[in-house]
PDB file of C-alpha atoms in Angstrom:
ATOM      1  CA  UNK O 110       0.000   0.000   0.000  1.00 63.00           C
ATOM      2  CA  UNK O 111       0.873   3.653  -0.061  1.00 70.00           C
ATOM      3  CA  UNK O 112       3.474   4.951   2.355  1.00 83.00           C
ATOM      4  CA  UNK O 113       4.023   8.675   2.774  1.00 89.00           C
ATOM      5  CA  UNK O 114       6.949  10.162   4.664  1.00 91.00           C
ATOM      6  CA  UNK O 115       7.769  13.661   5.829  1.00 94.00           C
ATOM      7  CA  UNK O 116      10.412  15.327   7.919  1.00 89.00           C
ATOM      8  CA  UNK O 117       9.066  16.043  11.366  1.00 90.00           C
ATOM      9  CA  UNK O 118      10.136  19.593  12.046  1.00 95.00           C
ATOM     10  CA  UNK O 119      11.074  22.798  10.251  1.00 97.00           C
ATOM     11  CA  UNK O 120      11.972  26.156  11.740  1.00 97.00           C
ATOM     12  CA  UNK O 121      12.241  29.343   9.676  1.00 97.00           C
ATOM     13  CA  UNK O 122      12.386  33.067  10.269  1.00 97.00           C
ATOM     14  CA  UNK O 123       9.439  35.260   9.458  1.00 97.00           C
ATOM     15  CA  UNK O 124       9.689  36.526   5.906  1.00 97.00           C
ATOM     16  CA  UNK O 125      11.832  33.632   4.697  1.00 97.00           C
ATOM     17  CA  UNK O 126      10.574  30.859   2.440  1.00 97.00           C
ATOM     18  CA  UNK O 127       9.662  27.482   3.884  1.00 97.00           C
ATOM     19  CA  UNK O 128      10.012  24.236   1.973  1.00 97.00           C
ATOM     20  CA  UNK O 129       8.292  21.156   3.321  1.00 97.00           C
ATOM     21  CA  UNK O 130       9.194  17.870   1.688  1.00 97.00           C
ATOM     22  CA  UNK O 131       7.301  14.637   1.261  1.00 95.00           C
ATOM     23  CA  UNK O 132       8.056  11.298  -0.374  1.00 94.00           C
ATOM     24  CA  UNK O 133       5.558   8.647  -1.338  1.00 90.00           C
ATOM     25  CA  UNK O 134       5.759   5.105  -2.576  1.00 87.00           C
ATOM     26  CA  UNK O 135       2.650   4.488  -4.646  1.00 80.00           C
ATOM     27  CA  UNK O 136       3.286   5.656  -8.187  1.00 74.00           C
ATOM     28  CA  UNK O 137      -0.386   5.164  -9.015  1.00 75.00           C
ATOM     29  CA  UNK O 138      -1.416   7.997  -6.703  1.00 75.00           C
ATOM     30  CA  UNK O 139      -3.354  10.295  -8.976  1.00 81.00           C
ATOM     31  CA  UNK O 140      -3.658  13.239  -6.618  1.00 87.00           C
ATOM     32  CA  UNK O 141      -1.388  14.538  -3.889  1.00 91.00           C
ATOM     33  CA  UNK O 142      -2.573  16.961  -1.238  1.00 93.00           C
ATOM     34  CA  UNK O 143      -1.257  19.417   1.282  1.00 95.00           C
ATOM     35  CA  UNK O 144      -3.243  20.115   4.433  1.00 95.00           C
ATOM     36  CA  UNK O 145      -2.598  22.486   7.313  1.00 96.00           C
ATOM     37  CA  UNK O 146      -3.579  21.676  10.871  1.00 94.00           C
ATOM     38  CA  UNK O 147      -3.481  24.201  13.671  1.00 92.00           C
ATOM     39  CA  UNK O 148      -3.492  23.011  17.299  1.00 86.00           C
ATOM     40  CA  UNK O 149      -6.744  21.338  18.257  1.00 82.00           C
ATOM     41  CA  UNK O 150      -8.326  21.996  14.890  1.00 86.00           C
ATOM     42  CA  UNK O 151      -9.313  20.023  11.848  1.00 87.00           C
ATOM     43  CA  UNK O 152      -7.495  19.942   8.551  1.00 90.00           C
ATOM     44  CA  UNK O 153      -7.536  22.830   6.138  1.00 91.00           C
ATOM     45  CA  UNK O 154      -7.049  21.952   2.493  1.00 91.00           C
ATOM     46  CA  UNK O 155      -4.258  24.136   1.137  1.00 94.00           C
ATOM     47  CA  UNK O 156      -3.817  22.764  -2.333  1.00 92.00           C
ATOM     48  CA  UNK O 157      -3.573  19.608  -4.349  1.00 90.00           C
ATOM     49  CA  UNK O 158      -1.814  18.567  -7.509  1.00 91.00           C
ATOM     50  CA  UNK O 159      -2.708  16.083 -10.172  1.00 89.00           C
ATOM     51  CA  UNK O 160      -0.037  13.549 -11.010  1.00 86.00           C
ATOM     52  CA  UNK O 161       0.370  14.762 -14.583  1.00 87.00           C
ATOM     53  CA  UNK O 162       1.497  18.171 -13.347  1.00 90.00           C
ATOM     54  CA  UNK O 163       5.000  19.185 -12.278  1.00 93.00           C
ATOM     55  CA  UNK O 164       4.134  22.397 -10.535  1.00 95.00           C
ATOM     56  CA  UNK O 165       1.172  24.271  -9.195  1.00 95.00           C
ATOM     57  CA  UNK O 166       1.227  27.770  -7.799  1.00 95.00           C
ATOM     58  CA  UNK O 167      -1.433  29.404  -5.685  1.00 92.00           C
ATOM     59  CA  UNK O 168      -0.539  32.810  -4.232  1.00 95.00           C
ATOM     60  CA  UNK O 169       2.230  32.175  -1.671  1.00 97.00           C
ATOM     61  CA  UNK O 170       2.120  28.416  -2.149  1.00 97.00           C
ATOM     62  CA  UNK O 171       4.083  26.487  -4.754  1.00 97.00           C
ATOM     63  CA  UNK O 172       3.806  22.728  -5.081  1.00 97.00           C
ATOM     64  CA  UNK O 173       6.481  20.815  -6.954  1.00 97.00           C
ATOM     65  CA  UNK O 174       6.038  17.207  -7.972  1.00 95.00           C
ATOM     66  CA  UNK O 175       8.878  14.965  -9.110  1.00 94.00           C
ATOM     67  CA  UNK O 176       7.183  11.795 -10.237  1.00 91.00           C
ATOM     68  CA  UNK O 177      10.417  10.016 -11.050  1.00 91.00           C
ATOM     69  CA  UNK O 178      11.672  10.406  -7.504  1.00 92.00           C
ATOM     70  CA  UNK O 179       8.164  10.290  -5.985  1.00 91.00           C
ATOM     71  CA  UNK O 180       8.900  13.526  -4.223  1.00 94.00           C
ATOM     72  CA  UNK O 181       6.478  16.299  -3.414  1.00 95.00           C
ATOM     73  CA  UNK O 182       7.282  19.658  -1.880  1.00 97.00           C
ATOM     74  CA  UNK O 183       5.358  22.647  -0.616  1.00 98.00           C
ATOM     75  CA  UNK O 184       7.023  26.032  -0.697  1.00 98.00           C
ATOM     76  CA  UNK O 185       5.543  28.866   1.325  1.00 98.00           C
ATOM     77  CA  UNK O 186       6.856  32.255   0.286  1.00 98.00           C
ATOM     78  CA  UNK O 187       7.186  35.102   2.783  1.00 97.00           C
ATOM     79  CA  UNK O 188       6.354  32.821   5.700  1.00 98.00           C
ATOM     80  CA  UNK O 189       4.348  34.470   8.464  1.00 97.00           C
ATOM     81  CA  UNK O 190       3.889  33.567  12.121  1.00 95.00           C
ATOM     82  CA  UNK O 191       0.332  32.562  11.272  1.00 95.00           C
ATOM     83  CA  UNK O 192       1.762  29.837   9.072  1.00 97.00           C
ATOM     84  CA  UNK O 193       3.035  28.004  12.154  1.00 97.00           C
ATOM     85  CA  UNK O 194       1.164  24.713  12.151  1.00 97.00           C
ATOM     86  CA  UNK O 195       1.507  21.083  11.181  1.00 96.00           C
ATOM     87  CA  UNK O 196       1.499  20.388   7.476  1.00 97.00           C
ATOM     88  CA  UNK O 197       0.422  17.018   6.146  1.00 96.00           C
ATOM     89  CA  UNK O 198       0.959  15.675   2.694  1.00 95.00           C
ATOM     90  CA  UNK O 199      -1.394  12.952   1.582  1.00 92.00           C
ATOM     91  CA  UNK O 200      -1.762  10.709  -1.417  1.00 88.00           C
ATOM     92  CA  UNK O 201      -4.944   9.348  -2.848  1.00 81.00           C
ATOM     93  CA  UNK O 202      -4.794   5.572  -2.563  1.00 67.00           C
ATOM     94  CA  UNK O 203      -5.298   4.042  -5.970  1.00 61.00           C
ATOM     95  CA  UNK O 204      -8.826   4.241  -7.373  1.00 59.00           C
ATOM     96  CA  UNK O 205     -10.490   4.965  -4.056  1.00 65.00           C
ATOM     97  CA  UNK O 206     -10.904   8.284  -2.327  1.00 69.00           C
ATOM     98  CA  UNK O 207      -8.985   7.188   0.748  1.00 78.00           C
ATOM     99  CA  UNK O 208      -6.192   9.518   1.726  1.00 86.00           C
ATOM    100  CA  UNK O 209      -2.932   8.149   3.077  1.00 87.00           C
ATOM    101  CA  UNK O 210      -1.225  10.719   5.259  1.00 91.00           C
ATOM    102  CA  UNK O 211       2.358  11.426   6.033  1.00 91.00           C
ATOM    103  CA  UNK O 212       3.436  11.915   9.630  1.00 91.00           C
ATOM    104  CA  UNK O 213       3.139  15.682   9.381  1.00 94.00           C
ATOM    105  CA  UNK O 214       5.775  18.412   9.487  1.00 96.00           C
ATOM    106  CA  UNK O 215       5.623  20.888  12.326  1.00 96.00           C
ATOM    107  CA  UNK O 216       6.508  24.330  10.974  1.00 97.00           C
ATOM    108  CA  UNK O 217       7.663  26.907  13.476  1.00 97.00           C
ATOM    109  CA  UNK O 218       7.989  30.486  12.256  1.00 97.00           C
ATOM    110  CA  UNK O 219      10.263  32.611  14.433  1.00 95.00           C
ATOM    111  CA  UNK O 220       9.656  36.380  14.593  1.00 91.00           C
TER     112      UNK O 220
ATOM    113  CA  UNK R 144     -15.611  26.844  -0.486  1.00 58.00           C
ATOM    114  CA  UNK R 145     -17.096  23.567   0.611  1.00 63.00           C
ATOM    115  CA  UNK R 146     -17.682  23.109   4.320  1.00 87.00           C
ATOM    116  CA  UNK R 147     -17.747  19.977   6.404  1.00 92.00           C
ATOM    117  CA  UNK R 148     -19.081  20.332   9.918  1.00 93.00           C
ATOM    118  CA  UNK R 149     -18.642  17.985  12.847  1.00 95.00           C
ATOM    119  CA  UNK R 150     -20.611  17.869  16.062  1.00 95.00           C
ATOM    120  CA  UNK R 151     -19.866  17.845  18.886  1.00 96.00           C
ATOM    121  CA  UNK R 152     -16.447  19.446  18.801  1.00 94.00           C
ATOM    122  CA  UNK R 153     -15.708  18.154  22.286  1.00 95.00           C
ATOM    123  CA  UNK R 154     -17.379  15.460  24.313  1.00 97.00           C
ATOM    124  CA  UNK R 155     -16.625  13.804  27.608  1.00 97.00           C
ATOM    125  CA  UNK R 156     -18.344  10.552  28.406  1.00 96.00           C
ATOM    126  CA  UNK R 157     -18.188   7.920  31.093  1.00 97.00           C
ATOM    127  CA  UNK R 158     -16.546   4.613  30.454  1.00 97.00           C
ATOM    128  CA  UNK R 159     -19.061   2.083  29.164  1.00 97.00           C
ATOM    129  CA  UNK R 160     -21.381   4.585  27.542  1.00 97.00           C
ATOM    130  CA  UNK R 161     -21.810   5.298  23.846  1.00 97.00           C
ATOM    131  CA  UNK R 162     -21.242   8.568  22.066  1.00 98.00           C
ATOM    132  CA  UNK R 163     -22.291   9.699  18.603  1.00 98.00           C
ATOM    133  CA  UNK R 164     -20.339  12.093  16.399  1.00 97.00           C
ATOM    134  CA  UNK R 165     -21.960  13.680  13.371  1.00 97.00           C
ATOM    135  CA  UNK R 166     -20.320  14.727  10.144  1.00 96.00           C
ATOM    136  CA  UNK R 167     -22.270  16.947   7.786  1.00 95.00           C
ATOM    137  CA  UNK R 168     -21.466  18.352   4.393  1.00 92.00           C
ATOM    138  CA  UNK R 169     -23.103  21.748   4.524  1.00 90.00           C
ATOM    139  CA  UNK R 170     -23.229  22.865   0.915  1.00 86.00           C
ATOM    140  CA  UNK R 171     -22.622  19.755  -1.132  1.00 86.00           C
ATOM    141  CA  UNK R 172     -23.638  16.160  -1.399  1.00 87.00           C
ATOM    142  CA  UNK R 173     -21.212  13.373  -0.637  1.00 85.00           C
ATOM    143  CA  UNK R 174     -21.909   9.743  -1.399  1.00 82.00           C
ATOM    144  CA  UNK R 175     -18.733   8.826   0.433  1.00 86.00           C
ATOM    145  CA  UNK R 176     -17.316  10.164   3.655  1.00 92.00           C
ATOM    146  CA  UNK R 177     -14.314   9.001   5.622  1.00 93.00           C
ATOM    147  CA  UNK R 178     -13.588   8.746   9.321  1.00 96.00           C
ATOM    148  CA  UNK R 179     -10.086   9.211  10.663  1.00 95.00           C
ATOM    149  CA  UNK R 180      -8.597   8.993  14.100  1.00 95.00           C
ATOM    150  CA  UNK R 181      -5.671  11.053  15.274  1.00 93.00           C
ATOM    151  CA  UNK R 182      -3.700  10.464  18.434  1.00 88.00           C
ATOM    152  CA  UNK R 183      -1.836  13.407  19.977  1.00 84.00           C
ATOM    153  CA  UNK R 184       1.087  14.532  17.874  1.00 82.00           C
ATOM    154  CA  UNK R 185       0.510  11.756  15.387  1.00 87.00           C
ATOM    155  CA  UNK R 186      -0.795  11.491  11.884  1.00 89.00           C
ATOM    156  CA  UNK R 187      -4.287  10.572  10.808  1.00 91.00           C
ATOM    157  CA  UNK R 188      -5.267   6.950  10.523  1.00 91.00           C
ATOM    158  CA  UNK R 189      -8.181   6.003   8.320  1.00 92.00           C
ATOM    159  CA  UNK R 190     -10.782   4.053  10.256  1.00 95.00           C
ATOM    160  CA  UNK R 191     -13.524   3.472   7.736  1.00 94.00           C
ATOM    161  CA  UNK R 192     -15.210   4.575   4.559  1.00 92.00           C
ATOM    162  CA  UNK R 193     -18.823   5.588   5.005  1.00 90.00           C
ATOM    163  CA  UNK R 194     -21.017   4.810   2.010  1.00 85.00           C
ATOM    164  CA  UNK R 195     -24.434   6.397   1.630  1.00 85.00           C
ATOM    165  CA  UNK R 196     -27.136   3.769   1.631  1.00 84.00           C
ATOM    166  CA  UNK R 197     -24.839   0.827   2.271  1.00 86.00           C
ATOM    167  CA  UNK R 198     -22.523  -0.645   4.858  1.00 89.00           C
ATOM    168  CA  UNK R 199     -19.329   1.092   5.813  1.00 92.00           C
ATOM    169  CA  UNK R 200     -15.995  -0.372   4.827  1.00 92.00           C
ATOM    170  CA  UNK R 201     -13.628  -0.706   7.756  1.00 95.00           C
ATOM    171  CA  UNK R 202      -9.864  -0.677   7.686  1.00 93.00           C
ATOM    172  CA  UNK R 203      -7.944  -3.605   9.029  1.00 93.00           C
ATOM    173  CA  UNK R 204      -7.823  -3.633  12.794  1.00 94.00           C
ATOM    174  CA  UNK R 205     -10.845  -1.384  13.298  1.00 95.00           C
ATOM    175  CA  UNK R 206     -13.691  -3.064  15.182  1.00 95.00           C
ATOM    176  CA  UNK R 207     -16.889  -2.481  13.258  1.00 93.00           C
ATOM    177  CA  UNK R 208     -19.057  -3.399  16.227  1.00 95.00           C
ATOM    178  CA  UNK R 209     -17.331  -0.812  18.359  1.00 96.00           C
ATOM    179  CA  UNK R 210     -17.265   2.006  15.824  1.00 97.00           C
ATOM    180  CA  UNK R 211     -20.700   2.038  14.234  1.00 96.00           C
ATOM    181  CA  UNK R 212     -21.017   4.126  11.115  1.00 95.00           C
ATOM    182  CA  UNK R 213     -24.261   5.187   9.537  1.00 92.00           C
ATOM    183  CA  UNK R 214     -24.552   7.220   6.340  1.00 89.00           C
ATOM    184  CA  UNK R 215     -28.266   7.763   6.050  1.00 82.00           C
ATOM    185  CA  UNK R 216     -28.249  10.703   3.666  1.00 89.00           C
ATOM    186  CA  UNK R 217     -26.004  12.386   1.134  1.00 89.00           C
ATOM    187  CA  UNK R 218     -25.037  15.041   3.662  1.00 92.00           C
ATOM    188  CA  UNK R 219     -24.743  13.170   6.950  1.00 94.00           C
ATOM    189  CA  UNK R 220     -22.570  10.400   8.327  1.00 94.00           C
ATOM    190  CA  UNK R 221     -22.438   9.438  11.984  1.00 96.00           C
ATOM    191  CA  UNK R 222     -19.818   7.594  13.990  1.00 97.00           C
ATOM    192  CA  UNK R 223     -20.954   5.980  17.217  1.00 97.00           C
ATOM    193  CA  UNK R 224     -18.323   4.804  19.646  1.00 98.00           C
ATOM    194  CA  UNK R 225     -20.040   2.062  21.623  1.00 97.00           C
ATOM    195  CA  UNK R 226     -19.097   1.021  25.136  1.00 97.00           C
ATOM    196  CA  UNK R 227     -16.369   3.618  25.156  1.00 97.00           C
ATOM    197  CA  UNK R 228     -13.203   3.094  27.167  1.00 96.00           C
ATOM    198  CA  UNK R 229     -10.391   5.494  28.043  1.00 96.00           C
ATOM    199  CA  UNK R 230      -8.239   4.101  25.239  1.00 95.00           C
ATOM    200  CA  UNK R 231     -10.883   5.336  22.780  1.00 96.00           C
ATOM    201  CA  UNK R 232     -10.088   8.896  23.792  1.00 96.00           C
ATOM    202  CA  UNK R 233      -8.827  10.575  20.666  1.00 95.00           C
ATOM    203  CA  UNK R 234      -9.439  13.201  18.014  1.00 95.00           C
ATOM    204  CA  UNK R 235     -11.870  11.952  15.382  1.00 96.00           C
ATOM    205  CA  UNK R 236     -12.049  13.708  12.005  1.00 95.00           C
ATOM    206  CA  UNK R 237     -14.272  13.116   9.031  1.00 95.00           C
ATOM    207  CA  UNK R 238     -13.750  14.055   5.417  1.00 92.00           C
ATOM    208  CA  UNK R 239     -15.985  14.307   2.398  1.00 90.00           C
ATOM    209  CA  UNK R 240     -15.562  14.676  -1.315  1.00 80.00           C
ATOM    210  CA  UNK R 241     -18.086  16.836  -3.180  1.00 77.00           C
ATOM    211  CA  UNK R 242     -19.924  14.751  -5.724  1.00 68.00           C
ATOM    212  CA  UNK R 243     -20.122  17.776  -7.999  1.00 63.00           C
ATOM    213  CA  UNK R 244     -16.320  18.019  -8.057  1.00 61.00           C
ATOM    214  CA  UNK R 245     -15.949  14.412  -9.037  1.00 57.00           C
ATOM    215  CA  UNK R 246     -18.435  14.855 -11.838  1.00 55.00           C
ATOM    216  CA  UNK R 247     -16.371  17.773 -13.100  1.00 56.00           C
ATOM    217  CA  UNK R 248     -13.144  15.841 -12.900  1.00 54.00           C
ATOM    218  CA  UNK R 249     -11.876  17.529  -9.755  1.00 61.00           C
ATOM    219  CA  UNK R 250     -10.746  15.895  -6.574  1.00 73.00           C
ATOM    220  CA  UNK R 251     -11.087  18.192  -3.610  1.00 81.00           C
ATOM    221  CA  UNK R 252     -11.416  16.480  -0.254  1.00 85.00           C
ATOM    222  CA  UNK R 253     -12.514  18.541   2.714  1.00 88.00           C
ATOM    223  CA  UNK R 254     -12.208  17.805   6.400  1.00 91.00           C
ATOM    224  CA  UNK R 255     -14.373  18.646   9.341  1.00 92.00           C
ATOM    225  CA  UNK R 256     -13.121  20.524  12.374  1.00 91.00           C
ATOM    226  CA  UNK R 257     -12.703  17.313  14.312  1.00 93.00           C
ATOM    227  CA  UNK R 258     -14.232  16.001  17.518  1.00 95.00           C
ATOM    228  CA  UNK R 259     -12.297  15.518  20.718  1.00 95.00           C
ATOM    229  CA  UNK R 260     -13.529  12.500  22.647  1.00 96.00           C
ATOM    230  CA  UNK R 261     -12.462  12.014  26.244  1.00 96.00           C
ATOM    231  CA  UNK R 262     -13.601   8.886  28.046  1.00 97.00           C
ATOM    232  CA  UNK R 263     -13.322   9.040  31.815  1.00 96.00           C
TER     233      UNK R 263
END
């Protein structure tokens, strides 16, 4: 089955760019997602990318997909303190709509 | 954007009792909803797939008699934790995929705000 891995922690200064990385194993994943979770809250959908795309940009967010290496990244430009949260990448498992989540990356933005 | 609402957001129950958590899609229909469980500082683990009008599909290791799922309409799925015990204390989150998005070739999946269950 699908396995999704992420680094656990990232610390950046306010105003810098943040890059959160994710690797996955299932090459048949058609969609890959990024979600943000603030303490005690649910998951907020940030963006998703279809597997036939290499890049997707949405305001401060840029998603890069390297299908050959099965590597996904989320870049947050001009990171703000409000961006401090846990970020999950997730892959859609095969033909179902079940999401397989990575362990989450805790982003800490220092003033 | 699409909204998925969960209720209650927090619930405390006594050991041995049952508690029901609702998941509603507020502005779209969803034939399929999903229930996840999240332990503190951990990732989300899929528990089951809730199918409107039919039985839920449970993931391996999830007791279907303990976690009862009912998906009676296109906008509501419920998770009932029966005979709850302290080890069932967790954060439960549901997700839903707008049918209209699927029909248009999209694939957005939205999550509820989650429900904190504490069993004492």
